[in-house]
């Protein structure tokens, strides 16, 4: 027995000073085993630029949403809660015409870009090697809108193509197809190709295999790409400004012509509705891209 009343184990070997851990090693081991919150306590100030960036980005949006419910025409004076500007919005003929043109363009672009983007993604995945063609397929999504708008306008002028809603549909389909292609390509990487092989081994034709096996597996990515294409076309301004005719303006162009003389409460109400549609569509697209993924199935 020791002086503290604790017995010693005769099977224990004495510690060799040459192989004993040093103080530095013990300190390092203690830091690694320490709670994560304790280790990060000293870098809390690094979050300040992050929150300032969020404040700079989202505070104007919050102001627009709040002021859309303001009973006063003065955007900087709160006179009480009111829904009058939403009712007034639906009596604005110019806004309604622009909304109608935008919906025609957005729906047409969604259909065209979804079909072309899906077929392009399947073709790239099956019949190409390397990343060059893949990079070219998504390049329109990375090009600046100003460059793409000027290029399309120059092309229309070169072939004497009449401007109108059809020219906007073609222009929007160029970049929307690139987004759909990128999303469907990401979805293809997670599908089970053994099901396609089994279908072909059982005698199904390539078309039947694609319609009955491949397409249902790609459907979440296709729907997500279609939603994203609709949202992008709905809000796009620069390319539409260059490729639309003066007699058929889209909604963003109508809003631009209105806010040049000052932002009205009706514009705030319209911006709030567009924000709501965009948020719901993007969240739904994000959710659909996760369906069937490995992380979702775990």
mmCIF file of C-alpha atoms in Angstrom:
data_model
loop_
_atom_site.group_PDB
_atom_site.id
_atom_site.type_symbol
_atom_site.label_atom_id
_atom_site.label_comp_id
_atom_site.label_asym_id
_atom_site.label_seq_id
_atom_site.Cartn_x
_atom_site.Cartn_y
_atom_site.Cartn_z
ATOM 1 C CA UNK A 1 0.000 0.000 0.000
ATOM 2 C CA UNK A 2 1.165 3.474 -0.742
ATOM 3 C CA UNK A 3 0.774 6.383 1.587
ATOM 4 C CA UNK A 4 -2.525 7.286 -0.132
ATOM 5 C CA UNK A 5 -3.949 3.883 0.364
ATOM 6 C CA UNK A 6 -3.832 2.846 -3.300
ATOM 7 C CA UNK A 7 -2.136 -0.366 -4.195
ATOM 8 C CA UNK A 8 0.365 -0.716 -6.996
ATOM 9 C CA UNK A 9 -0.044 -3.261 -9.792
ATOM 10 C CA UNK A 10 3.003 -5.563 -9.863
ATOM 11 C CA UNK A 11 2.378 -6.258 -13.579
ATOM 12 C CA UNK A 12 2.814 -2.600 -14.558
ATOM 13 C CA UNK A 13 6.125 -1.738 -16.179
ATOM 14 C CA UNK A 14 7.960 1.448 -15.292
ATOM 15 C CA UNK A 15 7.749 4.306 -17.815
ATOM 16 C CA UNK A 16 10.851 4.789 -19.874
ATOM 17 C CA UNK A 17 11.817 8.497 -19.804
ATOM 18 C CA UNK A 18 13.108 8.241 -23.376
ATOM 19 C CA UNK A 19 9.744 7.156 -24.749
ATOM 20 C CA UNK A 20 7.492 9.156 -22.435
ATOM 21 C CA UNK A 21 5.312 11.811 -24.131
ATOM 22 C CA UNK A 22 6.585 15.310 -23.777
ATOM 23 C CA UNK A 23 4.639 18.248 -22.411
ATOM 24 C CA UNK A 24 4.098 19.608 -25.928
ATOM 25 C CA UNK A 25 2.620 16.313 -27.119
ATOM 26 C CA UNK A 26 0.313 16.123 -24.118
ATOM 27 C CA UNK A 27 -0.837 19.685 -24.723
ATOM 28 C CA UNK A 28 -1.540 18.918 -28.383
ATOM 29 C CA UNK A 29 -3.518 15.835 -27.450
ATOM 30 C CA UNK A 30 -5.547 17.855 -24.982
ATOM 31 C CA UNK A 31 -6.340 20.501 -27.611
ATOM 32 C CA UNK A 32 -7.493 17.846 -30.066
ATOM 33 C CA UNK A 33 -9.774 16.254 -27.495
ATOM 34 C CA UNK A 34 -11.128 19.595 -26.289
ATOM 35 C CA UNK A 35 -14.693 20.532 -27.258
ATOM 36 C CA UNK A 36 -15.021 22.223 -30.634
ATOM 37 C CA UNK A 37 -16.673 25.288 -29.128
ATOM 38 C CA UNK A 38 -13.684 25.858 -26.825
ATOM 39 C CA UNK A 39 -11.212 25.717 -29.716
ATOM 40 C CA UNK A 40 -13.195 28.161 -31.850
ATOM 41 C CA UNK A 41 -13.925 30.624 -29.090
ATOM 42 C CA UNK A 42 -11.036 32.848 -30.078
ATOM 43 C CA UNK A 43 -12.075 33.281 -33.738
ATOM 44 C CA UNK A 44 -15.584 34.635 -33.177
ATOM 45 C CA UNK A 45 -14.605 38.010 -34.605
ATOM 46 C CA UNK A 46 -14.191 36.345 -38.000
ATOM 47 C CA UNK A 47 -17.988 36.062 -38.207
ATOM 48 C CA UNK A 48 -18.370 39.845 -38.203
ATOM 49 C CA UNK A 49 -17.563 40.295 -41.935
ATOM 50 C CA UNK A 50 -19.908 37.409 -42.732
ATOM 51 C CA UNK A 51 -22.867 38.980 -40.942
ATOM 52 C CA UNK A 52 -22.052 42.398 -42.390
ATOM 53 C CA UNK A 53 -22.133 40.858 -45.849
ATOM 54 C CA UNK A 54 -25.496 39.234 -45.126
ATOM 55 C CA UNK A 55 -26.803 42.549 -43.826
ATOM 56 C CA UNK A 56 -25.659 44.379 -46.954
ATOM 57 C CA UNK A 57 -27.257 41.800 -49.256
ATOM 58 C CA UNK A 58 -30.574 41.136 -47.535
ATOM 59 C CA UNK A 59 -31.455 44.363 -45.718
ATOM 60 C CA UNK A 60 -32.654 46.113 -48.918
ATOM 61 C CA UNK A 61 -34.827 43.090 -49.717
ATOM 62 C CA UNK A 62 -36.362 43.203 -46.255
ATOM 63 C CA UNK A 63 -37.063 46.937 -46.682
ATOM 64 C CA UNK A 64 -38.807 46.312 -50.010
ATOM 65 C CA UNK A 65 -40.994 43.577 -48.525
ATOM 66 C CA UNK A 66 -41.930 45.627 -45.459
ATOM 67 C CA UNK A 67 -42.695 48.774 -47.447
ATOM 68 C CA UNK A 68 -44.960 46.831 -49.805
ATOM 69 C CA UNK A 69 -47.403 46.682 -46.876
ATOM 70 C CA UNK A 70 -47.092 50.385 -46.067
ATOM 71 C CA UNK A 71 -50.292 52.380 -46.327
ATOM 72 C CA UNK A 72 -48.371 55.523 -47.311
ATOM 73 C CA UNK A 73 -47.046 56.389 -50.768
ATOM 74 C CA UNK A 74 -43.929 57.732 -49.117
ATOM 75 C CA UNK A 75 -41.482 54.852 -48.960
ATOM 76 C CA UNK A 76 -39.719 56.258 -45.908
ATOM 77 C CA UNK A 77 -42.785 57.009 -43.756
ATOM 78 C CA UNK A 78 -44.738 54.186 -42.163
ATOM 79 C CA UNK A 79 -48.478 54.936 -41.998
ATOM 80 C CA UNK A 80 -49.789 51.504 -41.053
ATOM 81 C CA UNK A 81 -50.329 48.056 -42.504
ATOM 82 C CA UNK A 82 -52.233 47.847 -45.781
ATOM 83 C CA UNK A 83 -52.773 45.504 -48.748
ATOM 84 C CA UNK A 84 -54.015 48.275 -51.043
ATOM 85 C CA UNK A 85 -50.891 48.247 -53.203
ATOM 86 C CA UNK A 86 -51.361 44.574 -54.017
ATOM 87 C CA UNK A 87 -54.923 45.285 -55.121
ATOM 88 C CA UNK A 88 -53.724 48.289 -57.129
ATOM 89 C CA UNK A 89 -51.070 46.143 -58.782
ATOM 90 C CA UNK A 90 -53.690 43.938 -60.420
ATOM 91 C CA UNK A 91 -55.329 47.001 -61.969
ATOM 92 C CA UNK A 92 -52.116 48.249 -63.573
ATOM 93 C CA UNK A 93 -52.498 47.487 -67.290
ATOM 94 C CA UNK A 94 -48.816 47.878 -68.176
ATOM 95 C CA UNK A 95 -47.748 45.552 -65.375
ATOM 96 C CA UNK A 96 -50.306 42.928 -66.351
ATOM 97 C CA UNK A 97 -49.259 43.027 -70.020
ATOM 98 C CA UNK A 98 -45.616 42.690 -69.022
ATOM 99 C CA UNK A 99 -46.496 39.808 -66.700
ATOM 100 C CA UNK A 100 -48.375 38.064 -69.504
ATOM 101 C CA UNK A 101 -45.416 38.415 -71.875
ATOM 102 C CA UNK A 102 -43.033 37.181 -69.199
ATOM 103 C CA UNK A 103 -45.139 34.108 -68.456
ATOM 104 C CA UNK A 104 -45.325 33.251 -72.166
ATOM 105 C CA UNK A 105 -41.555 33.519 -72.439
ATOM 106 C CA UNK A 106 -40.826 31.671 -69.195
ATOM 107 C CA UNK A 107 -43.130 28.731 -69.961
ATOM 108 C CA UNK A 108 -41.809 28.403 -73.510
ATOM 109 C CA UNK A 109 -38.213 28.593 -72.318
ATOM 110 C CA UNK A 110 -38.893 25.982 -69.638
ATOM 111 C CA UNK A 111 -40.242 23.475 -72.146
ATOM 112 C CA UNK A 112 -37.503 24.053 -74.750
ATOM 113 C CA UNK A 113 -34.570 24.146 -72.358
ATOM 114 C CA UNK A 114 -35.783 21.122 -70.381
ATOM 115 C CA UNK A 115 -36.033 18.934 -73.485
ATOM 116 C CA UNK A 116 -32.773 20.130 -75.032
ATOM 117 C CA UNK A 117 -30.872 20.139 -71.744
ATOM 118 C CA UNK A 118 -31.951 16.609 -70.836
ATOM 119 C CA UNK A 119 -31.057 15.173 -74.234
ATOM 120 C CA UNK A 120 -27.751 17.042 -74.244
ATOM 121 C CA UNK A 121 -26.835 15.768 -70.787
ATOM 122 C CA UNK A 122 -27.634 12.142 -71.704
ATOM 123 C CA UNK A 123 -25.647 12.441 -74.931
ATOM 124 C CA UNK A 124 -22.639 13.960 -73.202
ATOM 125 C CA UNK A 125 -22.663 11.304 -70.489
ATOM 126 C CA UNK A 126 -22.922 8.353 -72.872
ATOM 127 C CA UNK A 127 -21.076 9.341 -76.007
ATOM 128 C CA UNK A 128 -18.298 11.747 -75.031
ATOM 129 C CA UNK A 129 -15.093 11.515 -73.055
ATOM 130 C CA UNK A 130 -13.171 14.290 -71.383
ATOM 131 C CA UNK A 131 -14.415 17.607 -70.102
ATOM 132 C CA UNK A 132 -14.129 19.829 -73.196
ATOM 133 C CA UNK A 133 -17.605 19.216 -74.596
ATOM 134 C CA UNK A 134 -19.051 19.278 -71.091
ATOM 135 C CA UNK A 135 -17.445 22.673 -70.508
ATOM 136 C CA UNK A 136 -18.817 24.043 -73.790
ATOM 137 C CA UNK A 137 -22.314 22.800 -72.936
ATOM 138 C CA UNK A 138 -22.487 24.855 -69.726
ATOM 139 C CA UNK A 139 -20.478 27.834 -71.022
ATOM 140 C CA UNK A 140 -23.585 30.020 -71.733
ATOM 141 C CA UNK A 141 -24.432 29.839 -68.032
ATOM 142 C CA UNK A 142 -21.035 31.311 -67.173
ATOM 143 C CA UNK A 143 -20.926 34.075 -69.778
ATOM 144 C CA UNK A 144 -21.843 37.609 -68.661
ATOM 145 C CA UNK A 145 -25.427 38.532 -69.528
ATOM 146 C CA UNK A 146 -24.265 41.719 -71.212
ATOM 147 C CA UNK A 147 -21.929 39.827 -73.533
ATOM 148 C CA UNK A 148 -24.568 37.241 -74.359
ATOM 149 C CA UNK A 149 -27.224 39.896 -74.993
ATOM 150 C CA UNK A 150 -25.018 41.942 -77.322
ATOM 151 C CA UNK A 151 -23.906 38.812 -79.165
ATOM 152 C CA UNK A 152 -27.467 37.610 -79.722
ATOM 153 C CA UNK A 153 -28.608 41.057 -80.846
ATOM 154 C CA UNK A 154 -25.731 41.221 -83.343
ATOM 155 C CA UNK A 155 -26.640 37.769 -84.624
ATOM 156 C CA UNK A 156 -30.294 38.730 -85.044
ATOM 157 C CA UNK A 157 -29.274 41.848 -86.947
ATOM 158 C CA UNK A 158 -26.926 39.842 -89.155
ATOM 159 C CA UNK A 159 -29.659 37.442 -90.263
ATOM 160 C CA UNK A 160 -32.345 40.191 -90.246
ATOM 161 C CA UNK A 161 -34.375 38.352 -87.626
ATOM 162 C CA UNK A 162 -37.443 40.226 -86.389
ATOM 163 C CA UNK A 163 -37.460 40.963 -82.674
ATOM 164 C CA UNK A 164 -40.372 39.962 -80.471
ATOM 165 C CA UNK A 165 -41.280 37.442 -77.833
ATOM 166 C CA UNK A 166 -39.925 34.659 -80.032
ATOM 167 C CA UNK A 167 -36.476 36.264 -80.071
ATOM 168 C CA UNK A 168 -36.527 36.520 -76.278
ATOM 169 C CA UNK A 169 -37.541 32.856 -76.011
ATOM 170 C CA UNK A 170 -34.588 31.788 -78.156
ATOM 171 C CA UNK A 171 -32.194 34.016 -76.231
ATOM 172 C CA UNK A 172 -33.349 32.771 -72.827
ATOM 173 C CA UNK A 173 -33.281 29.160 -74.006
ATOM 174 C CA UNK A 174 -29.553 29.498 -74.743
ATOM 175 C CA UNK A 175 -28.505 30.009 -71.123
ATOM 176 C CA UNK A 176 -31.407 28.086 -69.556
ATOM 177 C CA UNK A 177 -30.432 24.957 -71.492
ATOM 178 C CA UNK A 178 -26.953 25.197 -70.006
ATOM 179 C CA UNK A 179 -28.353 25.219 -66.461
ATOM 180 C CA UNK A 180 -30.640 22.254 -67.165
ATOM 181 C CA UNK A 181 -27.731 20.346 -68.689
ATOM 182 C CA UNK A 182 -25.550 20.920 -65.633
ATOM 183 C CA UNK A 183 -28.267 19.760 -63.220
ATOM 184 C CA UNK A 184 -29.187 16.654 -65.232
ATOM 185 C CA UNK A 185 -25.509 15.740 -65.609
ATOM 186 C CA UNK A 186 -25.154 15.870 -61.838
ATOM 187 C CA UNK A 187 -28.213 13.640 -61.529
ATOM 188 C CA UNK A 188 -26.917 11.100 -64.071
ATOM 189 C CA UNK A 189 -23.833 10.541 -61.944
ATOM 190 C CA UNK A 190 -25.997 9.106 -59.135
ATOM 191 C CA UNK A 191 -28.300 6.757 -61.086
ATOM 192 C CA UNK A 192 -27.953 2.978 -61.118
ATOM 193 C CA UNK A 193 -26.699 1.991 -64.571
ATOM 194 C CA UNK A 194 -27.166 -1.712 -63.813
ATOM 195 C CA UNK A 195 -30.919 -1.240 -64.275
ATOM 196 C CA UNK A 196 -30.363 -0.075 -67.848
ATOM 197 C CA UNK A 197 -28.094 -3.054 -68.523
ATOM 198 C CA UNK A 198 -30.717 -5.420 -67.120
ATOM 199 C CA UNK A 199 -33.392 -3.830 -69.318
ATOM 200 C CA UNK A 200 -31.275 -4.278 -72.438
ATOM 201 C CA UNK A 201 -30.419 -7.856 -71.484
ATOM 202 C CA UNK A 202 -34.136 -8.608 -71.232
ATOM 203 C CA UNK A 203 -34.627 -7.444 -74.827
ATOM 204 C CA UNK A 204 -35.928 -3.891 -74.386
ATOM 205 C CA UNK A 205 -35.066 -1.412 -77.124
ATOM 206 C CA UNK A 206 -32.858 1.623 -76.352
ATOM 207 C CA UNK A 207 -35.871 3.945 -76.645
ATOM 208 C CA UNK A 208 -37.984 1.811 -74.323
ATOM 209 C CA UNK A 209 -35.111 1.533 -71.857
ATOM 210 C CA UNK A 210 -34.704 5.302 -71.847
ATOM 211 C CA UNK A 211 -38.415 5.977 -71.353
ATOM 212 C CA UNK A 212 -39.085 3.277 -68.743
ATOM 213 C CA UNK A 213 -35.771 3.093 -66.838
ATOM 214 C CA UNK A 214 -33.516 6.107 -67.421
ATOM 215 C CA UNK A 215 -36.099 8.880 -67.559
ATOM 216 C CA UNK A 216 -37.823 8.048 -64.228
ATOM 217 C CA UNK A 217 -34.433 8.066 -62.483
ATOM 218 C CA UNK A 218 -33.580 11.427 -64.031
ATOM 219 C CA UNK A 219 -36.982 12.962 -63.304
ATOM 220 C CA UNK A 220 -36.015 14.757 -60.032
ATOM 221 C CA UNK A 221 -33.100 16.448 -61.796
ATOM 222 C CA UNK A 222 -35.219 17.264 -64.846
ATOM 223 C CA UNK A 223 -37.950 18.855 -62.734
ATOM 224 C CA UNK A 224 -35.358 20.789 -60.736
ATOM 225 C CA UNK A 225 -33.743 22.058 -63.937
ATOM 226 C CA UNK A 226 -37.132 23.070 -65.325
ATOM 227 C CA UNK A 227 -37.953 25.025 -62.169
ATOM 228 C CA UNK A 228 -34.608 26.783 -62.276
ATOM 229 C CA UNK A 229 -35.042 27.630 -65.958
ATOM 230 C CA UNK A 230 -38.493 29.083 -65.257
ATOM 231 C CA UNK A 231 -37.169 31.208 -62.386
ATOM 232 C CA UNK A 232 -34.187 32.506 -64.358
ATOM 233 C CA UNK A 233 -36.331 33.425 -67.352
ATOM 234 C CA UNK A 234 -38.936 35.063 -65.127
ATOM 235 C CA UNK A 235 -36.422 37.472 -63.545
ATOM 236 C CA UNK A 236 -33.974 37.981 -66.429
ATOM 237 C CA UNK A 237 -33.597 41.580 -67.614
ATOM 238 C CA UNK A 238 -30.353 42.246 -69.506
ATOM 239 C CA UNK A 239 -30.746 39.710 -72.311
ATOM 240 C CA UNK A 240 -34.463 40.494 -72.666
ATOM 241 C CA UNK A 241 -33.651 44.213 -72.888
ATOM 242 C CA UNK A 242 -31.404 43.594 -75.906
ATOM 243 C CA UNK A 243 -33.567 41.019 -77.693
ATOM 244 C CA UNK A 244 -37.167 42.155 -77.034
ATOM 245 C CA UNK A 245 -39.228 44.419 -79.278
ATOM 246 C CA UNK A 246 -40.441 47.774 -77.898
ATOM 247 C CA UNK A 247 -44.053 46.672 -78.366
ATOM 248 C CA UNK A 248 -43.657 43.433 -76.370
ATOM 249 C CA UNK A 249 -41.712 44.263 -73.207
ATOM 250 C CA UNK A 250 -41.301 41.667 -70.516
ATOM 251 C CA UNK A 251 -42.085 42.379 -66.890
ATOM 252 C CA UNK A 252 -38.503 43.282 -65.832
ATOM 253 C CA UNK A 253 -38.373 45.839 -68.657
ATOM 254 C CA UNK A 254 -41.703 47.331 -67.548
ATOM 255 C CA UNK A 255 -40.402 47.565 -63.985
ATOM 256 C CA UNK A 256 -37.230 49.262 -65.197
ATOM 257 C CA UNK A 257 -39.199 51.852 -67.160
ATOM 258 C CA UNK A 258 -41.269 52.515 -64.044
ATOM 259 C CA UNK A 259 -38.501 52.840 -61.464
ATOM 260 C CA UNK A 260 -36.597 55.368 -63.580
ATOM 261 C CA UNK A 261 -39.017 57.954 -62.199
ATOM 262 C CA UNK A 262 -38.936 56.563 -58.669
ATOM 263 C CA UNK A 263 -39.863 53.363 -56.897
ATOM 264 C CA UNK A 264 -43.597 53.139 -56.234
ATOM 265 C CA UNK A 265 -45.342 50.947 -53.638
ATOM 266 C CA UNK A 266 -46.801 48.901 -56.494
ATOM 267 C CA UNK A 267 -43.280 47.949 -57.586
ATOM 268 C CA UNK A 268 -42.508 46.897 -54.026
ATOM 269 C CA UNK A 269 -45.588 44.687 -53.995
ATOM 270 C CA UNK A 270 -44.647 43.147 -57.336
ATOM 271 C CA UNK A 271 -41.068 42.579 -56.178
ATOM 272 C CA UNK A 272 -42.374 40.821 -53.060
ATOM 273 C CA UNK A 273 -44.519 38.465 -55.130
ATOM 274 C CA UNK A 274 -41.638 37.687 -57.482
ATOM 275 C CA UNK A 275 -39.381 37.071 -54.497
ATOM 276 C CA UNK A 276 -41.901 34.634 -53.045
ATOM 277 C CA UNK A 277 -42.209 32.735 -56.338
ATOM 278 C CA UNK A 278 -38.423 32.581 -56.739
ATOM 279 C CA UNK A 279 -37.809 31.339 -53.197
ATOM 280 C CA UNK A 280 -40.450 28.607 -53.426
ATOM 281 C CA UNK A 281 -39.199 27.464 -56.825
ATOM 282 C CA UNK A 282 -35.530 27.383 -55.824
ATOM 283 C CA UNK A 283 -36.244 25.527 -52.572
ATOM 284 C CA UNK A 284 -38.340 22.977 -54.444
ATOM 285 C CA UNK A 285 -35.600 22.535 -57.055
ATOM 286 C CA UNK A 286 -32.973 22.085 -54.352
ATOM 287 C CA UNK A 287 -35.124 19.510 -52.598
ATOM 288 C CA UNK A 288 -35.761 17.578 -55.806
ATOM 289 C CA UNK A 289 -32.050 17.376 -56.646
ATOM 290 C CA UNK A 290 -31.479 15.604 -53.312
ATOM 291 C CA UNK A 291 -34.145 12.924 -53.859
ATOM 292 C CA UNK A 292 -32.491 9.599 -54.464
ATOM 293 C CA UNK A 293 -28.981 10.851 -53.752
ATOM 294 C CA UNK A 294 -26.720 8.772 -51.494
ATOM 295 C CA UNK A 295 -26.917 11.284 -48.637
ATOM 296 C CA UNK A 296 -30.711 11.385 -48.837
ATOM 297 C CA UNK A 297 -31.057 7.610 -48.782
ATOM 298 C CA UNK A 298 -28.844 7.145 -45.720
#
